[in-house]
Short mmCIF file of N, CA and C and ligand atoms in Angstrom, two decimals:
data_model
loop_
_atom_site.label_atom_id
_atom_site.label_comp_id
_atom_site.label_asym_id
_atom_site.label_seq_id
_atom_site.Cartn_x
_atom_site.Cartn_y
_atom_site.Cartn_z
N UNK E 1 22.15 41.51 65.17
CA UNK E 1 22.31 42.67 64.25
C UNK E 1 22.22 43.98 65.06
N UNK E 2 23.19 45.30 64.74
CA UNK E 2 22.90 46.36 65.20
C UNK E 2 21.79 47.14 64.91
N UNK E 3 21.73 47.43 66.14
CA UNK E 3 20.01 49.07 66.27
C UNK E 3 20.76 49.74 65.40
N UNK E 4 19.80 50.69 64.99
CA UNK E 4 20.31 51.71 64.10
C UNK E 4 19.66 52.74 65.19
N UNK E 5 20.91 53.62 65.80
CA UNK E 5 20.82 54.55 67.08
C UNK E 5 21.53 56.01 67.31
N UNK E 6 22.44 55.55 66.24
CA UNK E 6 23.42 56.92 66.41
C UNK E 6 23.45 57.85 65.09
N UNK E 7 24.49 59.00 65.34
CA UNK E 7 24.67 59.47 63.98
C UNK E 7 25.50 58.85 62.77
N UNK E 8 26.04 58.18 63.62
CA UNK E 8 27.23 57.55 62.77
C UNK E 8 26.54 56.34 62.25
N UNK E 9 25.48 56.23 62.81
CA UNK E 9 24.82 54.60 61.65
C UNK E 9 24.20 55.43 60.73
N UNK E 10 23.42 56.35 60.67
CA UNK E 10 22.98 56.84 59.32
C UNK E 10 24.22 57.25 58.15
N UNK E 11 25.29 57.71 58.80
CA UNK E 11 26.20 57.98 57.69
C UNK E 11 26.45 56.35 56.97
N UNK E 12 26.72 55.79 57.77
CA UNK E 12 26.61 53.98 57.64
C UNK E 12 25.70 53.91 56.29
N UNK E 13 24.43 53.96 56.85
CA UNK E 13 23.15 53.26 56.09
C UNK E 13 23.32 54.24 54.82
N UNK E 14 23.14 55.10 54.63
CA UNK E 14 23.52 56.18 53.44
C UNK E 14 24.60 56.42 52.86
N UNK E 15 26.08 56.64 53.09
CA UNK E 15 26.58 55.82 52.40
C UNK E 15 26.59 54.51 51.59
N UNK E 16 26.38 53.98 52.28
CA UNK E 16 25.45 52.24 51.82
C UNK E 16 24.85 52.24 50.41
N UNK E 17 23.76 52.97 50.95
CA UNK E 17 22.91 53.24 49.85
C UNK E 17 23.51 54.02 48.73
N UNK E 18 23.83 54.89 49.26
CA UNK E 18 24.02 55.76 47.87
C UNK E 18 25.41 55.12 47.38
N UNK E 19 26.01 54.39 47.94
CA UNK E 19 27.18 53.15 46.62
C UNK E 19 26.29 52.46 46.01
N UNK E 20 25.35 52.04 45.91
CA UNK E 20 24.49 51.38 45.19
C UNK E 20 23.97 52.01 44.63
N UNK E 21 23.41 52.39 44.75
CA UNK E 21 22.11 53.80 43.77
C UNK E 21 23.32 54.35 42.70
N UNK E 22 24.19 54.75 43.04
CA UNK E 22 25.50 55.48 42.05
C UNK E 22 25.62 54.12 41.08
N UNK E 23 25.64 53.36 41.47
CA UNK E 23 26.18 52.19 40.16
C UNK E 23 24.73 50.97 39.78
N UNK E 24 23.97 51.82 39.76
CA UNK E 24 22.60 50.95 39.81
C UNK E 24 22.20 51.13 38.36
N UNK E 25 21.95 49.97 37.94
CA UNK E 25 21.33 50.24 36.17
C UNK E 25 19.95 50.87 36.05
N UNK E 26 19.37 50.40 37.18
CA UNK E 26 17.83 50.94 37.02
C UNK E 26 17.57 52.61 37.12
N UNK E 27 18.17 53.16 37.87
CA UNK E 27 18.16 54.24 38.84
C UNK E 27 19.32 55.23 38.71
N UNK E 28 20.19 54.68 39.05
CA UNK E 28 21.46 55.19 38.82
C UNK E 28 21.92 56.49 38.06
N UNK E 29 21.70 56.24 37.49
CA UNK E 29 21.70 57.49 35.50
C UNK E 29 21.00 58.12 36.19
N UNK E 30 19.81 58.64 37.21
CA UNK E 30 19.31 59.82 37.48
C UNK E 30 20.01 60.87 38.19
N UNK E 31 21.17 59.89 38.84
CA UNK E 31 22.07 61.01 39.45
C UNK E 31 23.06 61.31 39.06
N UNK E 32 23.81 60.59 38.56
CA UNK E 32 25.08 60.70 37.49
C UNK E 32 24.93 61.35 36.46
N UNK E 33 23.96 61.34 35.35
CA UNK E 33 23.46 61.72 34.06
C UNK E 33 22.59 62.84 33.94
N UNK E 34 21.65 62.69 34.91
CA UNK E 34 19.90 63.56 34.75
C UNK E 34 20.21 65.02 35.71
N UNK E 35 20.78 64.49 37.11
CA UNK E 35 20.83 65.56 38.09
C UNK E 35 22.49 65.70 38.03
N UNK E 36 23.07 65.12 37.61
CA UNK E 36 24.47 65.39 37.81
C UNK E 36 25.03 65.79 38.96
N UNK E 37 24.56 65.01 39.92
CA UNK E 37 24.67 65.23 41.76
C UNK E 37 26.26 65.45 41.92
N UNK E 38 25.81 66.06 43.36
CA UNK E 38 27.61 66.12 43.27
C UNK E 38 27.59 65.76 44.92
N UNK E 39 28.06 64.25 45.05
CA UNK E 39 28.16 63.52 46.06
C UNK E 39 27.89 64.37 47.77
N UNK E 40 29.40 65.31 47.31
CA UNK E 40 29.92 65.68 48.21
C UNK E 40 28.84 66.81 49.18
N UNK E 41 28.24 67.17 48.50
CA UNK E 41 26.74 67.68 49.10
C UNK E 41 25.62 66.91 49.25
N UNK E 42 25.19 66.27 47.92
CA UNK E 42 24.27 65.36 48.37
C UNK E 42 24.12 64.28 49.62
N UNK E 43 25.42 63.93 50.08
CA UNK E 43 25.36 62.96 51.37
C UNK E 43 24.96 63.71 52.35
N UNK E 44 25.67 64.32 52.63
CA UNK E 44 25.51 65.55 53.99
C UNK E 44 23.85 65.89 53.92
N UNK E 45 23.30 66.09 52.76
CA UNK E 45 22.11 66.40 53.44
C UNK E 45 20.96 65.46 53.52
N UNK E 46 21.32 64.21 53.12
CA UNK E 46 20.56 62.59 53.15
C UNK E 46 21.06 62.68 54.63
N UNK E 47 21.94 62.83 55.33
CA UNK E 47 22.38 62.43 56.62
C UNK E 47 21.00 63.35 57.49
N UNK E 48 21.32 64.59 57.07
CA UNK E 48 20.92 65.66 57.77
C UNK E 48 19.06 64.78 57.79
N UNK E 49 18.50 64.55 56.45
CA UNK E 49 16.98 64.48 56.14
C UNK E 49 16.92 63.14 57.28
N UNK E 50 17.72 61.79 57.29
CA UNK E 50 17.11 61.10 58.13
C UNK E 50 16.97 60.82 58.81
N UNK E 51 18.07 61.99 59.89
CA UNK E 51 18.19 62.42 61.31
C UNK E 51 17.28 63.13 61.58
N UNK E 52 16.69 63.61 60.52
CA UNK E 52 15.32 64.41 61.11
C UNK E 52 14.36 63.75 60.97
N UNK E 53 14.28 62.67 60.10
CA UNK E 53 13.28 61.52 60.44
C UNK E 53 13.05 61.31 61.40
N UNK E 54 14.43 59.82 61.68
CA UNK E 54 14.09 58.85 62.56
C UNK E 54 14.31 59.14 63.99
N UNK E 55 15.35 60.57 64.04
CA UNK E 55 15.48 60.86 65.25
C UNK E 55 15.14 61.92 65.73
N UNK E 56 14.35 62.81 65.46
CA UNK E 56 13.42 64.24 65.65
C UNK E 56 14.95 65.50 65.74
N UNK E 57 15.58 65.10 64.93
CA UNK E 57 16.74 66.44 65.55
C UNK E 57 16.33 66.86 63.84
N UNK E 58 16.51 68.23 64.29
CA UNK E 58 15.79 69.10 62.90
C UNK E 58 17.17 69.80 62.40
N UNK E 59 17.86 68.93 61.53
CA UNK E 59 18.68 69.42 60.72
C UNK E 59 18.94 69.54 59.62
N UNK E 60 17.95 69.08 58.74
CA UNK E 60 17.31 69.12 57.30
C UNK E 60 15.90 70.00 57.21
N UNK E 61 16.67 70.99 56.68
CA UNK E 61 15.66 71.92 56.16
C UNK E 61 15.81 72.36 54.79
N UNK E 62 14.73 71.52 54.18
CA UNK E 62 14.64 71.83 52.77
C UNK E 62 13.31 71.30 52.27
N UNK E 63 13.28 71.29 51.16
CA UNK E 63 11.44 70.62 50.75
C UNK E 63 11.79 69.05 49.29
N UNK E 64 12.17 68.69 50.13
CA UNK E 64 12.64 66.92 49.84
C UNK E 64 11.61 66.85 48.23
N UNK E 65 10.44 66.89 48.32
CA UNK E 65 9.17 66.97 47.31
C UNK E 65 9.72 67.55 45.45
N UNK E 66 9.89 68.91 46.06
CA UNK E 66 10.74 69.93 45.20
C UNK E 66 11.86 69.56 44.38
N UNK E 67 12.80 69.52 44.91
CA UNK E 67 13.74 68.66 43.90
C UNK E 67 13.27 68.11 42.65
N UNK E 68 12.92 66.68 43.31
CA UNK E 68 12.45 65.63 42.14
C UNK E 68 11.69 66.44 40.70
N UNK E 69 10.96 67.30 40.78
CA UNK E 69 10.16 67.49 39.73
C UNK E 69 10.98 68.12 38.67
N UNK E 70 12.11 69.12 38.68
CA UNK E 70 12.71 69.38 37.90
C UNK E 70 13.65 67.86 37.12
N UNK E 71 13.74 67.19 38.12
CA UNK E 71 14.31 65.49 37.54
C UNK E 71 13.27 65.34 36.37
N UNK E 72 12.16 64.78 37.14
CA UNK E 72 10.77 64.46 36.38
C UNK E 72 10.87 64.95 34.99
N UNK E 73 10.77 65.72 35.07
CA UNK E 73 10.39 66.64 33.74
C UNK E 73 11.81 66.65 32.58
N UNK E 74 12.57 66.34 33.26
CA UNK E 74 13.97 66.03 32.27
C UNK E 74 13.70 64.71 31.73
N UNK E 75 13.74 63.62 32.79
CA UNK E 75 13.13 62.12 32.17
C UNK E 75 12.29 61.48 33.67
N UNK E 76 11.05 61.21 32.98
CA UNK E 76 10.08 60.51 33.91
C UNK E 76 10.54 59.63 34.95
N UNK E 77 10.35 59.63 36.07
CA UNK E 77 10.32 59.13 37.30
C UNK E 77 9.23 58.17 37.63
N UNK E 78 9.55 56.82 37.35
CA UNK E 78 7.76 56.34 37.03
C UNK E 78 7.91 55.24 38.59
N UNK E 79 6.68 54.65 38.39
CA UNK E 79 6.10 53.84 39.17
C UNK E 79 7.63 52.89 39.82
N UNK E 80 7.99 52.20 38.26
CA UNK E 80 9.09 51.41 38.78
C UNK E 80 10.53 51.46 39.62
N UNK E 81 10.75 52.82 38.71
CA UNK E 81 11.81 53.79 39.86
C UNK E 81 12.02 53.47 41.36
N UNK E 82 10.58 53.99 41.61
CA UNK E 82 10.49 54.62 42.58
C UNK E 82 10.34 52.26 43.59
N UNK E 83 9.98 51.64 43.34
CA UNK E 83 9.71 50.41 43.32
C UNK E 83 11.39 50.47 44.13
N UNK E 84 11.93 50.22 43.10
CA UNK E 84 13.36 49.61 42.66
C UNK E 84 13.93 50.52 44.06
N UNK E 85 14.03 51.58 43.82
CA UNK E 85 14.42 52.75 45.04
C UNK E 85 14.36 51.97 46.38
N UNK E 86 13.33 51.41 46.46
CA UNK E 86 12.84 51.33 48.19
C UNK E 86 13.21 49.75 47.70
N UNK E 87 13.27 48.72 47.23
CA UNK E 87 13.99 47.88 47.05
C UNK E 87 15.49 47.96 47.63
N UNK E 88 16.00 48.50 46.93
CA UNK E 88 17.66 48.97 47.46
C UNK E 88 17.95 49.71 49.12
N UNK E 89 16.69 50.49 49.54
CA UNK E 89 17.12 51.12 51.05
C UNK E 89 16.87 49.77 51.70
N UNK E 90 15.30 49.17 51.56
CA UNK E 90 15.14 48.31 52.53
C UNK E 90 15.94 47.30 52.54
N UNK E 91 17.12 46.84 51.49
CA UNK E 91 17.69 45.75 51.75
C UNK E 91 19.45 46.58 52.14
N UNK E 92 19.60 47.42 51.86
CA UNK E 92 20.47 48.28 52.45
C UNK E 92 20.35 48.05 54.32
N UNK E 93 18.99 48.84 54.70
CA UNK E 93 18.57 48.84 56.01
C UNK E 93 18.91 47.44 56.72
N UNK E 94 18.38 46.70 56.01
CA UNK E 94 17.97 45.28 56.91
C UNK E 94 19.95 44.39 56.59
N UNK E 95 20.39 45.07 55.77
CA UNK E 95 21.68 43.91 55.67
C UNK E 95 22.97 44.27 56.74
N UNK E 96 22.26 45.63 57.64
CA UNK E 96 23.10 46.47 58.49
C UNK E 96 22.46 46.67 59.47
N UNK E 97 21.19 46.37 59.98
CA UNK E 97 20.62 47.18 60.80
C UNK E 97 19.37 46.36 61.24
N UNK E 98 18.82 46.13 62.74
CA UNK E 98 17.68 46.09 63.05
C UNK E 98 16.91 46.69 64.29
N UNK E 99 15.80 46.45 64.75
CA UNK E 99 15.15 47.21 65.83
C UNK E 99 14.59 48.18 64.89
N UNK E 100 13.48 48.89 66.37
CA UNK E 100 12.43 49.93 65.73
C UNK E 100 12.73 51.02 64.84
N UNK E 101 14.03 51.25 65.10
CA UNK E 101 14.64 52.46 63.95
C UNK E 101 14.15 52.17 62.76
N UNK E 102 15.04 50.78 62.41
CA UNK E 102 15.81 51.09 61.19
C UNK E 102 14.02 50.00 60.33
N UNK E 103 13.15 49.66 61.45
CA UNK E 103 11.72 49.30 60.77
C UNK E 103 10.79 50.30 60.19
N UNK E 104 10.99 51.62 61.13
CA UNK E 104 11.14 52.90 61.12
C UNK E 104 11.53 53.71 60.03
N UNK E 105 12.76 52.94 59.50
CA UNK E 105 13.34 54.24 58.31
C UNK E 105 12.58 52.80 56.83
N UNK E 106 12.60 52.06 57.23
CA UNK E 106 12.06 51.29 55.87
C UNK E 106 10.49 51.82 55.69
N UNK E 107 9.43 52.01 56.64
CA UNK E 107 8.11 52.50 56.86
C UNK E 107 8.22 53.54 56.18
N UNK E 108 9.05 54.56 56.59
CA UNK E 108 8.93 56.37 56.03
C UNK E 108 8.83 55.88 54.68
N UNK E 109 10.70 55.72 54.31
CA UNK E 109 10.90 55.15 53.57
C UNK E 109 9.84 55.07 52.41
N UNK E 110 9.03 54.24 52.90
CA UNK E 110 7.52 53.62 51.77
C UNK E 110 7.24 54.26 51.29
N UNK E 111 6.54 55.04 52.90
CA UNK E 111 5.26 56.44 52.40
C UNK E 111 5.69 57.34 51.71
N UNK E 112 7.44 57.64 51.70
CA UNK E 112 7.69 58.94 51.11
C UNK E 112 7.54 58.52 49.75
N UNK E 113 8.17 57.58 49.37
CA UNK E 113 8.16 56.98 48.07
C UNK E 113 6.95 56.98 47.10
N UNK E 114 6.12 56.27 47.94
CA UNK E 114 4.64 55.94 47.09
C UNK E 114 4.43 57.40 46.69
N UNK E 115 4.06 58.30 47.67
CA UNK E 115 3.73 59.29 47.80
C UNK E 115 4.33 60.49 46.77
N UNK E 116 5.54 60.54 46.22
CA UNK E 116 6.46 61.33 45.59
C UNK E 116 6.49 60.58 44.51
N UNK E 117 5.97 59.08 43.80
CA UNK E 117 5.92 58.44 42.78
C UNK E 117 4.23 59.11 42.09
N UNK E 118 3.56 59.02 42.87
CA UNK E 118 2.04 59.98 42.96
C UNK E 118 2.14 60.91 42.35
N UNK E 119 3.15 62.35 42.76
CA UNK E 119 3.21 63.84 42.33
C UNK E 119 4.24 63.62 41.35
N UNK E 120 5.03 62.72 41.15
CA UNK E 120 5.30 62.79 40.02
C UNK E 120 4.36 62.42 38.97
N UNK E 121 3.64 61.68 38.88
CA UNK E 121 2.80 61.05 37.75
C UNK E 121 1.51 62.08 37.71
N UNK E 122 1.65 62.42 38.87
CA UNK E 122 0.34 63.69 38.32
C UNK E 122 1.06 64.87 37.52
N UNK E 123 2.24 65.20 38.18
CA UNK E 123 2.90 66.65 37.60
C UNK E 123 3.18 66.14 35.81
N UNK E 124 3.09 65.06 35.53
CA UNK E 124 3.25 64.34 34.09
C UNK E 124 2.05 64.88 33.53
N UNK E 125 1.04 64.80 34.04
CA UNK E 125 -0.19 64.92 33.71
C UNK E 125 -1.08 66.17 32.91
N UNK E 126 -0.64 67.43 34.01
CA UNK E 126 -0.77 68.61 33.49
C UNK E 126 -0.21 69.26 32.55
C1 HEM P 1 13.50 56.75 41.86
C2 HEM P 1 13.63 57.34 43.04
C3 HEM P 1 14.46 58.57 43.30
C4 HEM P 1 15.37 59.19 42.49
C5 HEM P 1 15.81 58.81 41.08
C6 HEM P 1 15.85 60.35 43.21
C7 HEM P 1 16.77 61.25 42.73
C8 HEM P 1 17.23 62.35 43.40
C9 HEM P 1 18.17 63.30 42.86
C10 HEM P 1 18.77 63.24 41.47
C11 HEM P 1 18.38 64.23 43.81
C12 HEM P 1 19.30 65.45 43.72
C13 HEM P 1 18.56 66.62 43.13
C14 HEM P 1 19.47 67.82 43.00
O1 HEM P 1 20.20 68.14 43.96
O2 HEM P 1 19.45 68.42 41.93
C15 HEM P 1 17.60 63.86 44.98
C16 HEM P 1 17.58 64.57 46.16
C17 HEM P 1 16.89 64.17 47.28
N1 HEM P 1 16.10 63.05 47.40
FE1 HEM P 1 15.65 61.76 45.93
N2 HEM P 1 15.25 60.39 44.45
C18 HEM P 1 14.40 59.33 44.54
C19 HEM P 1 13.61 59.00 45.63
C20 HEM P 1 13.66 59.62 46.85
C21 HEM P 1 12.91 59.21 48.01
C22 HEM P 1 11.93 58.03 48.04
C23 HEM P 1 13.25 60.05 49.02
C24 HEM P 1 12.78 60.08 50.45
C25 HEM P 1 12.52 58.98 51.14
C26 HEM P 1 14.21 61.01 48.48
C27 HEM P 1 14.78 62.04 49.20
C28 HEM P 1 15.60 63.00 48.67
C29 HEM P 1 16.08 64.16 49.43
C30 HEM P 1 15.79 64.49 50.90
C31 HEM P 1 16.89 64.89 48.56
C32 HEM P 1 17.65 66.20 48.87
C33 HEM P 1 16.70 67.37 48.77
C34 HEM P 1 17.36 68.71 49.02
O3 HEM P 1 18.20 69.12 48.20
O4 HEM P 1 17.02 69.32 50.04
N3 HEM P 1 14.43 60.71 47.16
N4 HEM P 1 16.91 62.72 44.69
#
């Protein structure tokens, strides 16, 4: 299986993903319906965010966190979401990709998740 090493594998892996996530029953409707994304920006800067992950080049500058809550607050972002979410990268990741990277982008991956499933359920709260 290929390392995930270049720029051109993240367009790979993200594209990937986001064909799935777009036609996903669980998930899906948050971007089509809730945020009414508009692809053609949204990729470019998933590229940009996990090049600044996995590979320290700082070309995503924005506050990743931020977003979501205006989602949230339209329709809840719950526990399972966010489950299902990292379900779909990590088998995205692993059906294209192996080595420390792409173990690497499933790890973040997690933490960002758990972590942003958290502030959502608190921002529910107040
Ligand atoms: C159930 C899970 C998730 C859903 C439904 C979701 C949904 C969305 C939507 C609708 C947007 C576009 C917002 C807009 O432009 O108005 C967005 C942007 C974004 N999401 Fe998520 N997201 C989820 C989880 C995650 C996770 C786990 C990460 C990180 C690992 C992430 C990273 C980002 C980033 C970096 C952006 C772009 C932020 C920017 O505009 O600078 N998302 N997400």
């Amino acid at each position: 299986m290929k390392k995930l090493e270049t720029r051109e594998d993240i367009e790979l892996l993200v594209n990937k993903f986001y064909d799935k996530v777009g036609s996903d029953p669980t998930i899906g409707f948050f971007f089509t319906d809730v945020a009414k994304v508009n692809w053609n920006k949204h990729l470019p800067k998933m590229y940009a965010f996990w090049e600044t992950l996995l590979f320290g080049q700082v070309s995503y500058k924005g506050n990743p966190m931020a977003v979501h809550f205006p989602v949230n607050e339209k329709i809840p972002m719950e526990k399972f979401h966010f489950e299902h979410w990292l379900t779909l990268w990590t088998e995205t990741v692993e059906e294209n990709f192996s080595g420390e990277i792409a173990d690497l982008a499933i790890y973040k991956a997690t933490n960002i998740a758990n972590l942003m499933a958290h502030k959502m359920d608190i921002a529910r709260r107040v």
